[in-house]
mmCIF file of C-alpha atoms and ligand atoms in Angstrom:
data_model
loop_
_atom_site.group_PDB
_atom_site.id
_atom_site.type_symbol
_atom_site.label_atom_id
_atom_site.label_comp_id
_atom_site.label_asym_id
_atom_site.label_seq_id
_atom_site.Cartn_x
_atom_site.Cartn_y
_atom_site.Cartn_z
ATOM 1 C CA UNK A 1 -15.996 -17.657 7.139
ATOM 2 C CA UNK A 2 -18.795 -15.339 6.129
ATOM 3 C CA UNK A 3 -18.381 -12.085 4.229
ATOM 4 C CA UNK A 4 -20.900 -9.460 5.286
ATOM 5 C CA UNK A 5 -21.456 -6.243 3.414
ATOM 6 C CA UNK A 6 -24.295 -4.546 5.290
ATOM 7 C CA UNK A 7 -24.703 -3.066 8.756
ATOM 8 C CA UNK A 8 -27.942 -5.033 9.192
ATOM 9 C CA UNK A 9 -26.109 -8.335 8.585
ATOM 10 C CA UNK A 10 -23.452 -7.300 11.125
ATOM 11 C CA UNK A 11 -26.042 -6.567 13.751
ATOM 12 C CA UNK A 12 -27.742 -9.955 13.224
ATOM 13 C CA UNK A 13 -24.458 -11.829 13.497
ATOM 14 C CA UNK A 14 -23.420 -9.870 16.521
ATOM 15 C CA UNK A 15 -26.692 -10.812 18.226
ATOM 16 C CA UNK A 16 -26.000 -14.502 17.536
ATOM 17 C CA UNK A 17 -22.486 -14.161 18.955
ATOM 18 C CA UNK A 18 -23.878 -12.489 22.056
ATOM 19 C CA UNK A 19 -26.647 -15.095 22.504
ATOM 20 C CA UNK A 20 -24.046 -17.845 22.286
ATOM 21 C CA UNK A 21 -21.818 -16.044 24.812
ATOM 22 C CA UNK A 22 -19.024 -15.616 22.246
ATOM 23 C CA UNK A 23 -16.477 -12.833 22.868
ATOM 24 C CA UNK A 24 -15.803 -10.875 19.696
ATOM 25 C CA UNK A 25 -12.478 -9.350 18.635
ATOM 26 C CA UNK A 26 -12.417 -6.904 15.743
ATOM 27 C CA UNK A 27 -9.390 -6.231 13.564
ATOM 28 C CA UNK A 28 -10.140 -3.063 11.555
ATOM 29 C CA UNK A 29 -8.212 -2.893 8.276
ATOM 30 C CA UNK A 30 -8.225 -1.219 4.908
ATOM 31 C CA UNK A 31 -7.374 -4.504 3.207
ATOM 32 C CA UNK A 32 -4.434 -5.386 0.955
ATOM 33 C CA UNK A 33 -3.387 -7.554 3.851
ATOM 34 C CA UNK A 34 0.153 -8.500 4.756
ATOM 35 C CA UNK A 35 1.844 -10.422 7.553
ATOM 36 C CA UNK A 36 1.429 -7.434 9.910
ATOM 37 C CA UNK A 37 -2.382 -7.684 9.607
ATOM 38 C CA UNK A 38 -2.252 -11.467 10.013
ATOM 39 C CA UNK A 39 -0.379 -11.030 13.320
ATOM 40 C CA UNK A 40 -3.299 -8.837 14.463
ATOM 41 C CA UNK A 41 -5.700 -11.594 13.442
ATOM 42 C CA UNK A 42 -3.688 -14.230 15.373
ATOM 43 C CA UNK A 43 -3.718 -12.032 18.451
ATOM 44 C CA UNK A 44 -7.468 -11.589 18.016
ATOM 45 C CA UNK A 45 -7.882 -15.371 17.966
ATOM 46 C CA UNK A 46 -6.026 -15.609 21.313
ATOM 47 C CA UNK A 47 -8.362 -13.172 23.040
ATOM 48 C CA UNK A 48 -11.779 -13.966 21.532
ATOM 49 C CA UNK A 49 -14.097 -16.747 20.407
ATOM 50 C CA UNK A 50 -15.223 -14.981 17.282
ATOM 51 C CA UNK A 51 -12.759 -13.041 15.110
ATOM 52 C CA UNK A 52 -14.087 -10.270 12.882
ATOM 53 C CA UNK A 53 -12.008 -8.392 10.326
ATOM 54 C CA UNK A 54 -13.314 -5.262 8.647
ATOM 55 C CA UNK A 55 -11.978 -4.323 5.216
ATOM 56 C CA UNK A 56 -12.930 -0.839 4.267
ATOM 57 C CA UNK A 57 -10.845 1.810 2.513
ATOM 58 C CA UNK A 58 -12.175 4.729 4.456
ATOM 59 C CA UNK A 59 -12.449 7.869 2.288
ATOM 60 C CA UNK A 60 -12.749 10.287 5.218
ATOM 61 C CA UNK A 61 -9.221 9.585 6.408
ATOM 62 C CA UNK A 62 -7.630 10.479 3.085
ATOM 63 C CA UNK A 63 -6.795 14.073 2.191
ATOM 64 C CA UNK A 64 -7.902 15.505 -1.166
ATOM 65 C CA UNK A 65 -4.546 14.791 -2.906
ATOM 66 C CA UNK A 66 -3.816 11.465 -1.206
ATOM 67 C CA UNK A 67 -3.998 7.948 -2.589
ATOM 68 C CA UNK A 68 -7.643 7.020 -1.830
ATOM 69 C CA UNK A 69 -8.453 6.152 -5.449
ATOM 70 C CA UNK A 70 -5.234 4.237 -6.070
ATOM 71 C CA UNK A 71 -5.078 2.573 -2.633
ATOM 72 C CA UNK A 72 -4.585 -1.140 -3.421
ATOM 73 C CA UNK A 73 -7.766 -3.264 -3.104
ATOM 74 C CA UNK A 74 -7.690 -7.063 -3.306
ATOM 75 C CA UNK A 75 -10.727 -8.406 -1.534
ATOM 76 C CA UNK A 76 -10.590 -11.904 -3.041
ATOM 77 C CA UNK A 77 -6.972 -12.496 -2.038
ATOM 78 C CA UNK A 78 -7.589 -10.874 1.390
ATOM 79 C CA UNK A 79 -10.553 -13.186 1.970
ATOM 80 C CA UNK A 80 -8.431 -16.232 1.124
ATOM 81 C CA UNK A 81 -5.722 -15.178 3.605
ATOM 82 C CA UNK A 82 -8.319 -14.556 6.305
ATOM 83 C CA UNK A 83 -10.108 -17.843 5.680
ATOM 84 C CA UNK A 84 -6.724 -19.576 6.085
ATOM 85 C CA UNK A 85 -6.302 -17.828 9.450
ATOM 86 C CA UNK A 86 -9.658 -19.136 10.617
ATOM 87 C CA UNK A 87 -11.400 -15.768 10.727
ATOM 88 C CA UNK A 88 -15.126 -16.023 11.432
ATOM 89 C CA UNK A 89 -16.541 -12.868 9.836
ATOM 90 C CA UNK A 90 -15.259 -10.365 7.303
ATOM 91 C CA UNK A 91 -17.157 -7.100 7.134
ATOM 92 C CA UNK A 92 -16.481 -5.470 3.733
ATOM 93 C CA UNK A 93 -19.052 -2.727 3.235
ATOM 94 C CA UNK A 94 -19.356 -0.331 0.306
ATOM 95 C CA UNK A 95 -18.627 3.353 0.803
ATOM 96 C CA UNK A 96 -22.376 4.043 0.491
ATOM 97 C CA UNK A 97 -23.171 1.578 3.280
ATOM 98 C CA UNK A 98 -20.940 3.447 5.738
ATOM 99 C CA UNK A 99 -21.482 6.959 4.342
ATOM 100 C CA UNK A 100 -24.949 7.088 2.692
ATOM 101 C CA UNK A 101 -24.404 10.851 2.653
ATOM 102 C CA UNK A 102 -21.495 13.166 3.428
ATOM 103 C CA UNK A 103 -20.995 12.924 7.180
ATOM 104 C CA UNK A 104 -21.427 16.052 9.269
ATOM 105 C CA UNK A 105 -20.276 14.417 12.517
ATOM 106 C CA UNK A 106 -16.645 15.156 13.257
ATOM 107 C CA UNK A 107 -14.325 13.622 15.778
ATOM 108 C CA UNK A 108 -11.646 15.945 17.190
ATOM 109 C CA UNK A 109 -8.821 15.188 19.597
ATOM 110 C CA UNK A 110 -8.100 18.697 20.935
ATOM 111 C CA UNK A 111 -5.056 19.171 18.746
ATOM 112 C CA UNK A 112 -3.399 15.756 19.277
ATOM 113 C CA UNK A 113 -4.597 14.876 15.778
ATOM 114 C CA UNK A 114 -2.531 17.745 14.346
ATOM 115 C CA UNK A 115 0.767 16.535 15.766
ATOM 116 C CA UNK A 116 3.191 14.089 14.095
ATOM 117 C CA UNK A 117 1.274 12.586 11.105
ATOM 118 C CA UNK A 118 -1.377 15.279 11.514
ATOM 119 C CA UNK A 119 1.095 17.954 10.445
ATOM 120 C CA UNK A 120 0.966 16.696 6.866
ATOM 121 C CA UNK A 121 -2.409 14.962 7.109
ATOM 122 C CA UNK A 122 -4.529 17.424 9.120
ATOM 123 C CA UNK A 123 -7.869 15.657 8.554
ATOM 124 C CA UNK A 124 -6.598 12.055 8.739
ATOM 125 C CA UNK A 125 -7.316 11.263 12.394
ATOM 126 C CA UNK A 126 -10.761 12.847 12.298
ATOM 127 C CA UNK A 127 -11.595 10.307 9.574
ATOM 128 C CA UNK A 128 -9.978 7.446 11.487
ATOM 129 C CA UNK A 129 -11.869 8.429 14.645
ATOM 130 C CA UNK A 130 -15.145 8.571 12.741
ATOM 131 C CA UNK A 131 -14.853 5.214 11.024
ATOM 132 C CA UNK A 132 -13.528 3.418 14.116
ATOM 133 C CA UNK A 133 -16.463 4.800 16.115
ATOM 134 C CA UNK A 134 -18.807 3.532 13.418
ATOM 135 C CA UNK A 135 -17.200 0.089 13.424
ATOM 136 C CA UNK A 136 -17.281 -0.092 17.239
ATOM 137 C CA UNK A 137 -20.902 0.940 17.209
ATOM 138 C CA UNK A 138 -21.999 -1.485 14.473
ATOM 139 C CA UNK A 139 -19.987 -4.526 15.560
ATOM 140 C CA UNK A 140 -19.717 -3.829 19.294
ATOM 141 C CA UNK A 141 -16.552 -5.882 19.731
ATOM 142 C CA UNK A 142 -15.285 -6.869 23.155
ATOM 143 C CA UNK A 143 -11.730 -6.326 21.908
ATOM 144 C CA UNK A 144 -10.281 -4.053 19.214
ATOM 145 C CA UNK A 145 -6.882 -5.071 17.845
ATOM 146 C CA UNK A 146 -4.472 -2.461 16.435
ATOM 147 C CA UNK A 147 -0.806 -2.366 15.375
ATOM 148 C CA UNK A 148 1.861 -0.387 17.205
ATOM 149 C CA UNK A 149 3.242 0.846 13.875
ATOM 150 C CA UNK A 150 0.451 3.426 13.938
ATOM 151 C CA UNK A 151 1.403 4.699 17.400
ATOM 152 C CA UNK A 152 -0.491 7.983 17.130
ATOM 153 C CA UNK A 153 -3.595 6.190 15.858
ATOM 154 C CA UNK A 154 -3.372 3.807 18.825
ATOM 155 C CA UNK A 155 -3.108 6.699 21.297
ATOM 156 C CA UNK A 156 -6.113 8.482 19.798
ATOM 157 C CA UNK A 157 -8.246 5.333 19.527
ATOM 158 C CA UNK A 158 -7.542 4.503 23.165
ATOM 159 C CA UNK A 159 -8.730 7.978 24.127
ATOM 160 C CA UNK A 160 -11.757 7.674 21.825
ATOM 161 C CA UNK A 161 -12.823 4.331 23.255
ATOM 162 C CA UNK A 162 -12.278 5.524 26.796
ATOM 163 C CA UNK A 163 -14.009 8.889 26.507
ATOM 164 C CA UNK A 164 -16.957 7.675 24.415
ATOM 165 C CA UNK A 165 -17.320 4.731 26.790
ATOM 166 C CA UNK A 166 -17.207 2.086 24.100
ATOM 167 C CA UNK A 167 -17.166 -1.204 26.038
ATOM 168 C CA UNK A 168 -14.133 -2.414 24.154
ATOM 169 C CA UNK A 169 -10.640 -3.305 25.298
ATOM 170 C CA UNK A 170 -7.948 -1.959 22.958
ATOM 171 C CA UNK A 171 -5.141 -4.441 22.403
ATOM 172 C CA UNK A 172 -1.948 -3.329 20.685
ATOM 173 C CA UNK A 173 0.315 -5.716 18.780
ATOM 174 C CA UNK A 174 4.041 -5.063 18.152
ATOM 175 C CA UNK A 175 5.100 -3.943 14.697
ATOM 176 C CA UNK A 176 5.851 -6.800 12.284
ATOM 177 C CA UNK A 177 9.039 -6.167 10.274
ATOM 178 C CA UNK A 178 10.745 -7.412 7.129
ATOM 179 C CA UNK A 179 14.120 -9.130 7.695
ATOM 180 C CA UNK A 180 15.971 -5.794 7.308
ATOM 181 C CA UNK A 181 13.728 -4.091 9.836
ATOM 182 C CA UNK A 182 11.346 -2.233 7.508
ATOM 183 C CA UNK A 183 7.920 -2.088 9.132
ATOM 184 C CA UNK A 184 5.321 -3.972 7.107
ATOM 185 C CA UNK A 185 2.861 -1.676 5.358
ATOM 186 C CA UNK A 186 0.474 -1.944 2.428
ATOM 187 C CA UNK A 187 2.267 1.068 0.970
ATOM 188 C CA UNK A 188 5.589 -0.858 0.734
ATOM 189 C CA UNK A 189 4.029 -2.319 -2.404
ATOM 190 C CA UNK A 190 4.578 1.017 -4.195
ATOM 191 C CA UNK A 191 8.363 0.932 -3.685
ATOM 192 C CA UNK A 192 10.849 0.349 -6.510
ATOM 193 C CA UNK A 193 13.751 -2.005 -5.658
ATOM 194 C CA UNK A 194 16.055 0.999 -4.994
ATOM 195 C CA UNK A 195 13.453 2.716 -2.826
ATOM 196 C CA UNK A 196 12.870 -0.549 -0.979
ATOM 197 C CA UNK A 197 16.602 -0.756 -0.130
ATOM 198 C CA UNK A 198 16.669 2.868 0.962
ATOM 199 C CA UNK A 199 13.613 2.357 3.156
ATOM 200 C CA UNK A 200 15.536 0.030 5.467
ATOM 201 C CA UNK A 201 17.389 3.145 6.737
ATOM 202 C CA UNK A 202 14.158 4.224 8.499
ATOM 203 C CA UNK A 203 14.192 1.553 11.180
ATOM 204 C CA UNK A 204 18.005 1.528 11.388
ATOM 205 C CA UNK A 205 17.849 5.236 12.208
ATOM 206 C CA UNK A 206 15.120 4.847 14.830
ATOM 207 C CA UNK A 207 17.203 2.094 16.444
ATOM 208 C CA UNK A 208 20.269 4.350 16.490
ATOM 209 C CA UNK A 209 18.310 7.023 18.347
ATOM 210 C CA UNK A 210 16.913 4.393 20.720
ATOM 211 C CA UNK A 211 20.426 3.069 21.395
ATOM 212 C CA UNK A 212 21.626 6.579 22.212
ATOM 213 C CA UNK A 213 18.908 6.953 24.865
ATOM 214 C CA UNK A 214 19.721 3.542 26.286
ATOM 215 C CA UNK A 215 23.370 4.587 26.434
ATOM 216 C CA UNK A 216 22.424 7.582 28.545
ATOM 217 C CA UNK A 217 21.452 10.413 26.172
ATOM 218 C CA UNK A 218 18.849 12.555 27.921
ATOM 219 C CA UNK A 219 18.641 15.544 25.569
ATOM 220 C CA UNK A 220 15.576 15.268 23.364
ATOM 221 C CA UNK A 221 17.024 17.613 20.751
ATOM 222 C CA UNK A 222 20.177 15.509 20.455
ATOM 223 C CA UNK A 223 18.028 12.431 19.863
ATOM 224 C CA UNK A 224 15.990 14.302 17.272
ATOM 225 C CA UNK A 225 19.220 15.270 15.472
ATOM 226 C CA UNK A 226 20.213 11.606 15.316
ATOM 227 C CA UNK A 227 16.870 10.831 13.661
ATOM 228 C CA UNK A 228 17.088 13.730 11.188
ATOM 229 C CA UNK A 229 20.726 13.050 10.270
ATOM 230 C CA UNK A 230 20.030 9.340 9.786
ATOM 231 C CA UNK A 231 17.061 9.873 7.477
ATOM 232 C CA UNK A 232 18.859 12.616 5.503
ATOM 233 C CA UNK A 233 21.847 10.319 4.976
ATOM 234 C CA UNK A 234 19.755 8.368 2.440
ATOM 235 C CA UNK A 235 18.991 10.580 -0.536
ATOM 236 C CA UNK A 236 15.878 8.671 -1.662
ATOM 237 C CA UNK A 237 14.211 9.435 1.693
ATOM 238 C CA UNK A 238 12.432 12.722 2.049
ATOM 239 C CA UNK A 239 11.957 13.571 5.711
ATOM 240 C CA UNK A 240 8.465 14.593 6.788
ATOM 241 C CA UNK A 241 9.036 14.541 10.520
ATOM 242 C CA UNK A 242 11.416 13.043 13.054
ATOM 243 C CA UNK A 243 10.402 13.521 16.674
ATOM 244 C CA UNK A 244 11.218 12.508 20.194
ATOM 245 C CA UNK A 245 7.967 13.122 22.082
ATOM 246 C CA UNK A 246 6.098 12.359 25.287
ATOM 247 C CA UNK A 247 4.072 9.142 24.794
ATOM 248 C CA UNK A 248 0.808 10.702 26.004
ATOM 249 C CA UNK A 249 0.898 14.371 24.971
ATOM 250 C CA UNK A 250 3.065 13.969 21.864
ATOM 251 C CA UNK A 251 4.858 17.161 22.965
ATOM 252 C CA UNK A 252 8.551 17.387 22.153
ATOM 253 C CA UNK A 253 10.645 16.106 25.027
ATOM 254 C CA UNK A 254 13.430 18.380 26.184
ATOM 255 C CA UNK A 255 14.942 16.229 28.940
ATOM 256 C CA UNK A 256 14.212 12.537 28.701
ATOM 257 C CA UNK A 257 13.217 11.198 32.085
ATOM 258 C CA UNK A 258 10.416 8.740 31.295
ATOM 259 C CA UNK A 259 9.077 6.904 28.233
ATOM 260 C CA UNK A 260 9.363 8.686 24.916
ATOM 261 C CA UNK A 261 8.074 7.930 21.483
ATOM 262 C CA UNK A 262 10.608 8.157 18.675
ATOM 263 C CA UNK A 263 8.550 8.632 15.538
ATOM 264 C CA UNK A 264 9.452 9.321 11.921
ATOM 265 C CA UNK A 265 7.569 9.783 8.656
ATOM 266 C CA UNK A 266 9.277 9.871 5.267
ATOM 267 C CA UNK A 267 8.329 10.016 1.651
ATOM 268 C CA UNK A 268 10.005 7.407 -0.549
ATOM 269 C CA UNK A 269 8.940 7.686 -4.152
ATOM 270 C CA UNK A 270 5.133 7.401 -4.187
ATOM 271 C CA UNK A 271 4.937 6.015 -0.632
ATOM 272 C CA UNK A 272 4.675 7.708 2.684
ATOM 273 C CA UNK A 273 6.117 5.443 5.368
ATOM 274 C CA UNK A 274 6.097 5.760 9.149
ATOM 275 C CA UNK A 275 7.815 3.984 11.976
ATOM 276 C CA UNK A 276 8.274 4.396 15.711
ATOM 277 C CA UNK A 277 9.745 2.885 18.854
ATOM 278 C CA UNK A 278 8.807 3.581 22.440
ATOM 279 C CA UNK A 279 11.868 3.902 24.685
ATOM 280 C CA UNK A 280 12.398 4.361 28.369
ATOM 281 C CA UNK A 281 15.850 5.458 29.534
ATOM 282 C CA UNK A 282 16.585 2.036 30.998
ATOM 283 C CA UNK A 283 14.642 -0.357 28.791
ATOM 284 C CA UNK A 284 13.090 -0.556 25.314
ATOM 285 C CA UNK A 285 9.379 -1.247 25.162
ATOM 286 C CA UNK A 286 8.500 -1.572 21.489
ATOM 287 C CA UNK A 287 4.857 -2.417 21.031
ATOM 288 C CA UNK A 288 3.764 -2.808 24.571
ATOM 289 C CA UNK A 289 0.120 -3.765 25.061
HETATM 290 O O1 PAF B 1 -4.963 1.440 10.414
HETATM 291 C C1 PAF B 1 -5.778 1.360 9.469
HETATM 292 O O2 PAF B 1 -5.665 0.517 8.565
HETATM 293 C C2 PAF B 1 -6.947 2.324 9.427
HETATM 294 O O3 PAF B 1 -6.585 3.576 9.875
HETATM 295 C C3 PAF B 1 -8.191 1.818 10.189
HETATM 296 C C4 PAF B 1 -7.922 1.687 11.682
HETATM 297 C C5 PAF B 1 -8.612 0.494 9.617
HETATM 298 C C6 PAF B 1 -9.337 2.795 10.010
HETATM 299 O O4 PAF B 1 -9.683 2.933 8.684
#
């Protein structure tokens, strides 16, 4: 496994991959890797000859009072995990390499970036869109691998890749969970034992709402109430949003007739945690590709 830090090195390696006819899959990450990331890497291995992982804590996707400075960074340990998974290339650039000056290019998503997570993090998806475009442009992967836990991110990256004509196939991997259902996240590391116990209510609540739809509930507002009541039943969880929305437009669903996204975000102590499930009235489709 090689660790690259510059764009020039990436371009050289990419040329070698292309000359050798190797298909490249990229797993973009911000590091501090856990089992969820490793699942993405394993999926990448299934669909490509050369697996690249980027590790870059992207400043443009953090708001001014968010945890950019304190976001956990453990490159050495991450590199060991990735070497063990048989990753070919790690791209771990400095901030200056990606942003030699403050960027003036902005990626917008016509308001979709202001829904759900964008309500509390209004600039987040512009930053994600920018850095993912940069990574797609520098590495030119044949496949980009993302986790379903970040459902809104997946939706926006699909649109980005499609509308900017990046020749990349976006592959989505189901959310990896702890044994009590909590979605794996680097931010789980901030939780105290009590907060960690409380956090299991998040997925339990989403499942309750999903079960209601599968049992025949068609009123979006009723489903939303189940989500809100479930989250509020645990006093350590502070609700940020709980929504039952159309999977493409992210608009609130009034009458459920097709697939909906049940999505929640909560604050637990110092962490902000999100989770979601996609449901169709007759069948559950969590993490479809
Ligand atoms: O999902 C993440 O970890 C980040 O948003 C991503 C896609 C690596 C961009 O920084």
